[in-house]
mmCIF file of C-alpha atoms and ligand atoms in Angstrom:
data_model
loop_
_atom_site.group_PDB
_atom_site.id
_atom_site.type_symbol
_atom_site.label_atom_id
_atom_site.label_comp_id
_atom_site.label_asym_id
_atom_site.label_seq_id
_atom_site.Cartn_x
_atom_site.Cartn_y
_atom_site.Cartn_z
ATOM 1 C CA THR A 1 8.927 19.129 23.957
ATOM 2 C CA LYS A 2 5.460 17.877 24.684
ATOM 3 C CA LYS A 3 3.837 20.269 22.254
ATOM 4 C CA GLU A 4 6.128 19.256 19.416
ATOM 5 C CA SER A 5 5.602 15.592 19.969
ATOM 6 C CA ARG A 6 1.837 16.063 20.026
ATOM 7 C CA ASN A 7 2.088 17.915 16.738
ATOM 8 C CA SER A 8 4.269 15.306 15.179
ATOM 9 C CA TYR A 9 1.854 12.655 16.408
ATOM 10 C CA ARG A 10 -1.047 14.491 14.816
ATOM 11 C CA PHE A 11 0.901 14.835 11.596
ATOM 12 C CA PHE A 12 1.787 11.168 11.651
ATOM 13 C CA SER A 13 -1.776 10.022 12.297
ATOM 14 C CA THR A 14 -3.175 12.260 9.537
ATOM 15 C CA HIS A 15 -0.600 10.869 7.218
ATOM 16 C CA MET A 16 -1.629 7.365 8.238
ATOM 17 C CA GLN A 17 -5.298 8.144 7.625
ATOM 18 C CA VAL A 18 -4.504 9.381 4.143
ATOM 19 C CA GLN A 19 -2.462 6.248 3.581
ATOM 20 C CA THR A 20 -5.282 4.072 4.857
ATOM 21 C CA ALA A 21 -7.864 5.813 2.680
ATOM 22 C CA ARG A 22 -5.721 5.296 -0.406
ATOM 23 C CA ASN A 23 -5.027 1.703 0.580
ATOM 24 C CA LEU A 24 -8.741 0.989 1.004
ATOM 25 C CA GLN A 25 -9.424 2.594 -2.341
ATOM 26 C CA LEU A 26 -6.676 0.537 -3.962
ATOM 27 C CA VAL A 27 -7.823 -2.739 -2.442
ATOM 28 C CA ASN A 28 -11.391 -2.114 -3.590
ATOM 29 C CA ALA A 29 -10.205 -1.253 -7.072
ATOM 30 C CA LEU A 30 -7.847 -4.231 -7.139
ATOM 31 C CA ARG A 31 -10.760 -6.566 -6.458
ATOM 32 C CA HIS A 32 -12.107 -5.810 -9.937
ATOM 33 C CA ALA A 33 -8.843 -5.145 -11.741
ATOM 34 C CA ILE A 34 -8.672 -8.536 -13.483
ATOM 35 C CA ALA A 35 -12.313 -8.505 -14.596
ATOM 36 C CA LEU A 36 -11.937 -4.929 -15.861
ATOM 37 C CA ASP A 37 -8.827 -5.847 -17.825
ATOM 38 C CA GLN A 38 -6.601 -3.366 -15.981
ATOM 39 C CA LEU A 39 -3.799 -5.811 -15.224
ATOM 40 C CA ALA A 40 -1.113 -6.813 -17.688
ATOM 41 C CA VAL A 41 1.955 -8.983 -17.479
ATOM 42 C CA TYR A 42 5.132 -7.386 -18.805
ATOM 43 C CA TYR A 43 8.276 -9.310 -19.680
ATOM 44 C CA GLN A 44 11.899 -8.360 -19.074
ATOM 45 C CA PRO A 45 14.562 -10.300 -20.997
ATOM 46 C CA GLN A 46 17.481 -12.101 -19.369
ATOM 47 C CA VAL A 47 20.722 -13.104 -21.117
ATOM 48 C CA ALA A 48 23.794 -15.207 -20.413
ATOM 49 C CA LEU A 49 26.687 -12.903 -19.475
ATOM 50 C CA ASP A 50 29.387 -14.728 -21.440
ATOM 51 C CA SER A 51 27.623 -15.503 -24.738
ATOM 52 C CA GLY A 52 24.917 -12.861 -24.661
ATOM 53 C CA GLN A 53 22.363 -15.549 -25.568
ATOM 54 C CA LEU A 54 18.798 -15.037 -24.456
ATOM 55 C CA ILE A 55 17.908 -17.391 -21.639
ATOM 56 C CA GLY A 56 14.519 -16.177 -20.535
ATOM 57 C CA VAL A 57 12.259 -13.405 -19.314
ATOM 58 C CA GLU A 58 10.823 -12.365 -15.962
ATOM 59 C CA ALA A 59 7.084 -11.773 -15.783
ATOM 60 C CA LEU A 60 6.270 -8.516 -13.972
ATOM 61 C CA LEU A 61 2.767 -7.387 -13.187
ATOM 62 C CA ARG A 62 1.467 -3.972 -14.254
ATOM 63 C CA TRP A 63 -1.706 -2.192 -13.121
ATOM 64 C CA GLN A 64 -3.136 0.726 -15.064
ATOM 65 C CA HIS A 65 -6.198 2.226 -13.387
ATOM 66 C CA PRO A 66 -8.397 4.574 -15.473
ATOM 67 C CA GLN A 67 -8.528 7.278 -12.755
ATOM 68 C CA LEU A 68 -5.608 6.493 -10.452
ATOM 69 C CA GLY A 69 -3.169 5.941 -13.291
ATOM 70 C CA PHE A 70 -0.220 3.593 -13.149
ATOM 71 C CA ILE A 71 0.183 1.946 -9.764
ATOM 72 C CA SER A 72 3.502 0.325 -8.947
ATOM 73 C CA PRO A 73 3.567 -3.349 -7.946
ATOM 74 C CA ALA A 74 5.766 -2.245 -5.041
ATOM 75 C CA GLU A 75 2.626 -0.484 -3.737
ATOM 76 C CA PHE A 76 -0.184 -2.857 -4.698
ATOM 77 C CA ILE A 77 1.439 -6.291 -4.218
ATOM 78 C CA PRO A 78 1.691 -5.792 -0.421
ATOM 79 C CA LEU A 79 -1.976 -4.717 -0.410
ATOM 80 C CA ALA A 80 -2.928 -7.749 -2.486
ATOM 81 C CA GLU A 81 -1.106 -9.862 0.076
ATOM 82 C CA SER A 82 -2.712 -8.337 3.158
ATOM 83 C CA SER A 83 -6.184 -8.531 1.592
ATOM 84 C CA GLY A 84 -5.835 -12.101 0.331
ATOM 85 C CA LEU A 85 -6.318 -10.989 -3.282
ATOM 86 C CA ILE A 86 -2.791 -12.155 -4.097
ATOM 87 C CA ILE A 87 -4.011 -15.746 -4.523
ATOM 88 C CA SER A 88 -6.341 -14.957 -7.419
ATOM 89 C CA ILE A 89 -4.026 -12.297 -8.889
ATOM 90 C CA GLY A 90 -0.936 -14.469 -8.534
ATOM 91 C CA ASN A 91 -2.709 -17.429 -10.111
ATOM 92 C CA TRP A 92 -3.788 -15.181 -12.970
ATOM 93 C CA VAL A 93 -0.150 -14.153 -13.558
ATOM 94 C CA LEU A 94 0.887 -17.816 -13.566
ATOM 95 C CA GLU A 95 -1.747 -18.636 -16.150
ATOM 96 C CA GLN A 96 -0.809 -15.636 -18.327
ATOM 97 C CA ALA A 97 2.835 -16.728 -18.227
ATOM 98 C CA CYS A 98 1.976 -20.308 -19.274
ATOM 99 C CA GLN A 99 -0.269 -19.016 -22.041
ATOM 100 C CA GLN A 100 2.568 -16.749 -23.207
ATOM 101 C CA ILE A 101 5.041 -19.652 -23.297
ATOM 102 C CA GLN A 102 2.611 -21.504 -25.551
ATOM 103 C CA ALA A 103 2.072 -18.455 -27.793
ATOM 104 C CA TRP A 104 5.841 -17.957 -28.118
ATOM 105 C CA LYS A 105 6.287 -21.618 -29.004
ATOM 106 C CA VAL A 106 3.777 -21.174 -31.834
ATOM 107 C CA ALA A 107 5.753 -18.098 -32.966
ATOM 108 C CA GLY A 108 8.950 -20.176 -33.053
ATOM 109 C CA ILE A 109 10.423 -18.796 -29.821
ATOM 110 C CA GLN A 110 11.425 -21.811 -27.794
ATOM 111 C CA GLY A 111 13.757 -22.912 -25.045
ATOM 112 C CA LEU A 112 13.380 -19.734 -23.021
ATOM 113 C CA SER A 113 12.356 -19.748 -19.386
ATOM 114 C CA VAL A 114 9.637 -17.509 -18.032
ATOM 115 C CA SER A 115 10.107 -16.590 -14.361
ATOM 116 C CA VAL A 116 7.067 -15.793 -12.287
ATOM 117 C CA ASN A 117 7.210 -14.077 -8.894
ATOM 118 C CA LEU A 118 5.437 -16.083 -6.223
ATOM 119 C CA SER A 119 4.177 -14.429 -3.068
ATOM 120 C CA SER A 120 4.905 -16.349 0.126
ATOM 121 C CA ILE A 121 1.122 -16.474 0.556
ATOM 122 C CA GLN A 122 0.732 -18.354 -2.733
ATOM 123 C CA PHE A 123 3.622 -20.542 -1.669
ATOM 124 C CA ARG A 124 1.685 -21.582 1.425
ATOM 125 C CA ASP A 125 -1.430 -22.452 -0.588
ATOM 126 C CA PRO A 126 -1.759 -26.270 -0.547
ATOM 127 C CA LYS A 127 -3.507 -26.080 -3.933
ATOM 128 C CA LEU A 128 -0.465 -24.514 -5.627
ATOM 129 C CA PRO A 129 1.213 -27.679 -7.017
ATOM 130 C CA ALA A 130 -2.044 -28.947 -8.554
ATOM 131 C CA LEU A 131 -2.687 -25.526 -10.016
ATOM 132 C CA VAL A 132 0.765 -25.296 -11.596
ATOM 133 C CA LYS A 133 0.406 -28.833 -12.937
ATOM 134 C CA GLY A 134 -2.959 -27.901 -14.461
ATOM 135 C CA PHE A 135 -1.501 -24.872 -16.270
ATOM 136 C CA LEU A 136 1.506 -26.856 -17.531
ATOM 137 C CA GLU A 137 -0.885 -29.413 -19.037
ATOM 138 C CA ARG A 138 -3.449 -26.973 -20.395
ATOM 139 C CA TYR A 139 -0.847 -24.859 -22.216
ATOM 140 C CA GLN A 140 1.507 -27.748 -23.040
ATOM 141 C CA VAL A 141 4.393 -26.083 -21.272
ATOM 142 C CA THR A 142 7.687 -27.935 -20.850
ATOM 143 C CA PRO A 143 8.111 -27.743 -17.046
ATOM 144 C CA GLU A 144 11.746 -26.514 -17.220
ATOM 145 C CA CYS A 145 10.474 -23.436 -19.077
ATOM 146 C CA LEU A 146 8.615 -22.257 -15.999
ATOM 147 C CA GLU A 147 10.676 -20.764 -13.201
ATOM 148 C CA LEU A 148 9.187 -19.722 -9.876
ATOM 149 C CA GLU A 149 10.840 -16.917 -7.915
ATOM 150 C CA LEU A 150 10.579 -17.182 -4.163
ATOM 151 C CA THR A 151 11.914 -14.891 -1.480
ATOM 152 C CA GLU A 152 13.911 -15.916 1.540
ATOM 153 C CA GLY A 153 10.883 -15.266 3.733
ATOM 154 C CA VAL A 154 9.049 -18.387 2.556
ATOM 155 C CA ALA A 155 10.896 -20.604 5.000
ATOM 156 C CA LEU A 156 10.435 -18.293 7.961
ATOM 157 C CA GLU A 157 7.236 -19.480 9.621
ATOM 158 C CA ASN A 158 7.133 -23.110 8.675
ATOM 159 C CA PRO A 159 10.435 -24.546 7.430
ATOM 160 C CA GLU A 160 9.126 -28.121 7.114
ATOM 161 C CA GLY A 161 6.093 -26.962 5.163
ATOM 162 C CA ALA A 162 8.344 -24.917 2.888
ATOM 163 C CA VAL A 163 10.575 -27.914 2.163
ATOM 164 C CA ALA A 164 7.499 -30.045 1.379
ATOM 165 C CA MET A 165 6.139 -27.365 -0.983
ATOM 166 C CA MET A 166 9.541 -27.001 -2.679
ATOM 167 C CA ASP A 167 9.704 -30.759 -3.162
ATOM 168 C CA ALA A 168 6.182 -30.859 -4.613
ATOM 169 C CA LEU A 169 7.009 -28.085 -7.103
ATOM 170 C CA TYR A 170 10.392 -29.605 -7.920
ATOM 171 C CA ALA A 171 8.656 -32.920 -8.648
ATOM 172 C CA LEU A 172 6.646 -31.156 -11.368
ATOM 173 C CA GLY A 173 9.932 -30.271 -13.086
ATOM 174 C CA VAL A 174 9.603 -26.506 -12.718
ATOM 175 C CA ARG A 175 12.664 -24.513 -11.595
ATOM 176 C CA LEU A 176 12.896 -22.605 -8.349
ATOM 177 C CA SER A 177 14.976 -19.532 -7.717
ATOM 178 C CA ILE A 178 15.526 -17.309 -4.695
ATOM 179 C CA ASP A 179 14.746 -13.677 -5.500
ATOM 180 C CA ASP A 180 16.462 -10.698 -3.856
ATOM 181 C CA PHE A 181 18.986 -13.089 -2.372
ATOM 182 C CA GLY A 182 20.797 -11.690 0.637
ATOM 183 C CA THR A 183 18.236 -9.023 1.520
ATOM 184 C CA GLY A 184 15.821 -11.147 3.506
ATOM 185 C CA TYR A 185 15.889 -13.124 6.678
ATOM 186 C CA SER A 186 17.986 -15.959 5.410
ATOM 187 C CA SER A 187 19.355 -19.038 6.925
ATOM 188 C CA LEU A 188 21.978 -20.537 4.673
ATOM 189 C CA ASN A 189 20.856 -23.871 6.028
ATOM 190 C CA TYR A 190 17.777 -23.887 3.820
ATOM 191 C CA LEU A 191 19.903 -23.723 0.677
ATOM 192 C CA LYS A 192 20.972 -27.253 1.541
ATOM 193 C CA LYS A 193 17.426 -28.538 1.943
ATOM 194 C CA PHE A 194 15.794 -26.614 -0.885
ATOM 195 C CA LYS A 195 16.194 -27.660 -4.450
ATOM 196 C CA VAL A 196 17.138 -24.210 -5.657
ATOM 197 C CA TYR A 197 18.147 -23.797 -9.291
ATOM 198 C CA LYS A 198 19.237 -20.188 -9.245
ATOM 199 C CA LEU A 199 20.038 -17.283 -6.906
ATOM 200 C CA LYS A 200 19.008 -13.806 -7.998
ATOM 201 C CA ILE A 201 21.455 -11.173 -6.810
ATOM 202 C CA ASP A 202 19.410 -8.215 -5.662
ATOM 203 C CA GLN A 203 19.736 -4.922 -7.472
ATOM 204 C CA THR A 204 20.591 -3.103 -4.237
ATOM 205 C CA PHE A 205 23.946 -4.956 -4.330
ATOM 206 C CA VAL A 206 24.379 -4.513 -8.085
ATOM 207 C CA ARG A 207 23.753 -0.759 -8.084
ATOM 208 C CA GLU A 208 27.096 0.200 -6.531
ATOM 209 C CA VAL A 209 28.949 -3.009 -7.212
ATOM 210 C CA THR A 210 31.834 -1.221 -8.888
ATOM 211 C CA SER A 211 32.154 1.608 -6.340
ATOM 212 C CA ASN A 212 31.174 0.160 -2.963
ATOM 213 C CA ASP A 213 33.558 -2.340 -1.378
ATOM 214 C CA GLU A 214 30.906 -4.000 0.787
ATOM 215 C CA ASP A 215 28.502 -4.515 -2.107
ATOM 216 C CA GLN A 216 31.355 -5.890 -4.160
ATOM 217 C CA ALA A 217 32.327 -8.354 -1.440
ATOM 218 C CA ILE A 218 28.712 -9.502 -1.037
ATOM 219 C CA VAL A 219 28.234 -10.044 -4.770
ATOM 220 C CA ILE A 220 31.461 -12.042 -5.035
ATOM 221 C CA ALA A 221 30.452 -14.131 -2.014
ATOM 222 C CA ILE A 222 27.001 -14.897 -3.447
ATOM 223 C CA ILE A 223 28.482 -15.985 -6.789
ATOM 224 C CA GLN A 224 30.986 -18.264 -5.048
ATOM 225 C CA LEU A 225 28.367 -19.669 -2.688
ATOM 226 C CA ALA A 226 26.059 -20.466 -5.574
ATOM 227 C CA ARG A 227 28.822 -22.039 -7.593
ATOM 228 C CA SER A 228 29.971 -24.312 -4.789
ATOM 229 C CA LEU A 229 26.385 -25.418 -4.173
ATOM 230 C CA GLY A 230 25.779 -26.073 -7.889
ATOM 231 C CA MET A 231 23.348 -23.199 -8.402
ATOM 232 C CA LYS A 232 23.254 -20.593 -11.131
ATOM 233 C CA THR A 233 23.352 -16.844 -10.487
ATOM 234 C CA ILE A 234 21.571 -13.987 -12.175
ATOM 235 C CA ALA A 235 22.200 -10.337 -11.396
ATOM 236 C CA GLU A 236 19.212 -7.999 -11.601
ATOM 237 C CA GLY A 237 19.129 -4.255 -12.084
ATOM 238 C CA VAL A 238 22.184 -4.191 -14.381
ATOM 239 C CA GLU A 239 22.208 -0.702 -15.896
ATOM 240 C CA THR A 240 25.779 -0.049 -17.052
ATOM 241 C CA PRO A 241 28.455 -1.820 -19.132
ATOM 242 C CA VAL A 242 30.842 -1.448 -16.178
ATOM 243 C CA GLN A 243 28.499 -3.420 -13.883
ATOM 244 C CA LYS A 244 28.087 -6.027 -16.601
ATOM 245 C CA ALA A 245 31.842 -6.393 -17.103
ATOM 246 C CA PHE A 246 32.415 -6.780 -13.377
ATOM 247 C CA LEU A 247 29.748 -9.469 -13.049
ATOM 248 C CA LEU A 248 31.071 -11.355 -16.055
ATOM 249 C CA ALA A 249 34.619 -11.246 -14.671
ATOM 250 C CA GLN A 250 33.376 -12.618 -11.335
ATOM 251 C CA GLY A 251 31.664 -15.560 -13.010
ATOM 252 C CA CYS A 252 28.035 -14.516 -12.621
ATOM 253 C CA ASP A 253 25.993 -16.538 -15.161
ATOM 254 C CA GLU A 254 23.199 -14.250 -16.270
ATOM 255 C CA MET A 255 21.902 -10.711 -16.133
ATOM 256 C CA GLN A 256 18.750 -8.705 -16.470
ATOM 257 C CA GLY A 257 18.292 -4.963 -16.317
ATOM 258 C CA TYR A 258 17.753 -1.705 -18.166
ATOM 259 C CA LEU A 259 21.116 -2.113 -19.926
ATOM 260 C CA LEU A 260 19.440 -4.855 -21.937
ATOM 261 C CA SER A 261 15.807 -3.782 -21.767
ATOM 262 C CA LYS A 262 13.042 -2.532 -19.524
ATOM 263 C CA PRO A 263 10.075 -4.856 -18.930
ATOM 264 C CA MET A 264 7.869 -4.833 -22.043
ATOM 265 C CA HIS A 265 4.308 -5.481 -23.018
ATOM 266 C CA SER A 266 3.802 -8.929 -24.539
ATOM 267 C CA ASP A 267 3.833 -7.687 -28.160
ATOM 268 C CA ALA A 268 6.988 -5.616 -27.683
ATOM 269 C CA ALA A 269 8.638 -8.530 -25.861
ATOM 270 C CA THR A 270 7.782 -10.851 -28.750
ATOM 271 C CA ALA A 271 9.344 -8.419 -31.237
ATOM 272 C CA PHE A 272 12.427 -8.125 -29.011
ATOM 273 C CA LEU A 273 12.835 -11.902 -28.709
ATOM 274 C CA LEU A 274 12.406 -12.417 -32.462
ATOM 275 C CA THR A 275 14.977 -9.802 -33.457
ATOM 276 C CA TYR A 276 17.514 -9.913 -30.606
ATOM 277 C CA ASN A 277 21.079 -10.456 -31.713
ATOM 278 C CA PRO A 278 23.785 -10.934 -29.057
HETATM 279 P P1 LIG B 301 11.462 -7.911 -8.237
HETATM 280 O O1 LIG B 301 10.871 -9.277 -8.421
HETATM 281 O O2 LIG B 301 12.738 -7.828 -7.483
HETATM 282 O O3 LIG B 301 11.579 -7.319 -9.698
HETATM 283 C C1 LIG B 301 12.623 -6.498 -10.137
HETATM 284 C C2 LIG B 301 12.187 -5.061 -10.212
HETATM 285 O O4 LIG B 301 13.265 -4.275 -10.699
HETATM 286 C C3 LIG B 301 11.037 -4.808 -11.189
HETATM 287 O O5 LIG B 301 10.259 -3.749 -10.652
HETATM 288 C C4 LIG B 301 11.779 -4.366 -12.451
HETATM 289 O O6 LIG B 301 10.971 -3.594 -13.317
HETATM 290 C C5 LIG B 301 12.881 -3.543 -11.843
HETATM 291 N N1 LIG B 301 14.052 -3.464 -12.692
HETATM 292 C C6 LIG B 301 14.462 -4.303 -13.659
HETATM 293 N N2 LIG B 301 15.627 -3.903 -14.211
HETATM 294 C C7 LIG B 301 15.988 -2.773 -13.570
HETATM 295 C C8 LIG B 301 17.112 -1.883 -13.675
HETATM 296 O O7 LIG B 301 18.037 -2.051 -14.492
HETATM 297 N N3 LIG B 301 17.139 -0.819 -12.821
HETATM 298 C C9 LIG B 301 16.152 -0.601 -11.902
HETATM 299 N N4 LIG B 301 16.267 0.466 -11.114
HETATM 300 N N5 LIG B 301 15.090 -1.423 -11.773
HETATM 301 C C10 LIG B 301 15.006 -2.500 -12.595
HETATM 302 P P2 LIG B 301 8.681 -3.772 -10.697
HETATM 303 O O8 LIG B 301 8.247 -4.366 -11.999
HETATM 304 O O9 LIG B 301 8.218 -2.405 -10.327
HETATM 305 O O10 LIG B 301 8.293 -4.802 -9.560
HETATM 306 C C11 LIG B 301 8.554 -4.510 -8.208
HETATM 307 C C12 LIG B 301 8.340 -5.738 -7.347
HETATM 308 O O11 LIG B 301 6.955 -6.098 -7.316
HETATM 309 C C13 LIG B 301 9.064 -6.982 -7.861
HETATM 310 O O12 LIG B 301 10.412 -6.936 -7.494
HETATM 311 C C14 LIG B 301 8.270 -8.063 -7.186
HETATM 312 O O13 LIG B 301 8.701 -8.238 -5.851
HETATM 313 C C15 LIG B 301 6.867 -7.477 -7.160
HETATM 314 N N6 LIG B 301 6.087 -8.081 -8.269
HETATM 315 C C16 LIG B 301 5.986 -7.696 -9.565
HETATM 316 N N7 LIG B 301 5.156 -8.510 -10.258
HETATM 317 C C17 LIG B 301 4.743 -9.452 -9.371
HETATM 318 C C18 LIG B 301 3.871 -10.608 -9.460
HETATM 319 O O14 LIG B 301 3.331 -10.972 -10.520
HETATM 320 N N8 LIG B 301 3.683 -11.323 -8.308
HETATM 321 C C19 LIG B 301 4.291 -10.988 -7.126
HETATM 322 N N9 LIG B 301 4.039 -11.754 -6.032
HETATM 323 N N10 LIG B 301 5.110 -9.939 -7.002
HETATM 324 C C20 LIG B 301 5.338 -9.182 -8.121
HETATM 325 CA CA1 LIG B 302 11.555 -11.171 -9.129
HETATM 326 CA CA1 LIG B 303 14.411 -9.309 -7.386
HETATM 327 CA CA1 LIG B 304 12.983 -6.737 -5.303
#
């Protein structure tokens, strides 16, 4: 009825105002989060499925606000993107990751890759290749140790520009992977043009991979697609030995997930990497 719909409209708009107020508050707080030392990069280990050897870590951003508490990147990354703050925050994460690679090298931890999530907004920044090159030089990072995770959306608006950016990053020697593969607006055509090193199988497919036929079919298809195109695969969100066994049997190369470890603060990650035994 009319009355109901007016009520639901009022409810919806109040809800939106609350949302907007929180978002404004978050964006304002985010503006100073780096300077106030509220951001930290956590690291989640990744291993080869067959040998169990460590192959790398993914860098994941954490924000602890003194009053608002822990704020999930799933909430603040979109706000950082819509406000433009993602450029400075994303560049900060890149620099932290390069610094960490250098620190680990000093500690005798070498040959691991550190994957950094790149927003499509960073990916469209013409200054990105020079910036990455600068960090690689400043922290004496072997380029293959740095992996950049992109989402399928990067090629959406400007496919030619995306190919040019991929080529520029590839020329630096860093590795490129497609995050959340299969969940975005993908054209398989770009896999041919992009110099992609690895596909990351999204955790929404992994979650029910042993119980849901569709998810199982999708995971198998992604692994086969990657293999025939000469790309590696990593499954994310692996939580159980049964999921792990399935992925291994299907020929998936690597895994990351709570089964192995949650993302950790730099010190805890260092301890993990130094003591890990497959
Ligand atoms: P993502 O890149 O797909 O990262 C994987 C997410 O899954 C992370 O959530 C990770 O903590 C979580 N995860 C890992 N293993 C498991 C598992 O076994 N089970 C479950 N249920 N979850 C697992 P997180 O850290 O909350 O990050 C959420 C998203 O925020 C990321 O998704 C990424 O899209 C974005 N993000 C995080 N850090 C950055 C960053 O530095 N830059 C950008 N642009 N985005 C970031
Ligand atoms: Ca990621
Ligand atoms: Ca992902
Ligand atoms: Ca995701």
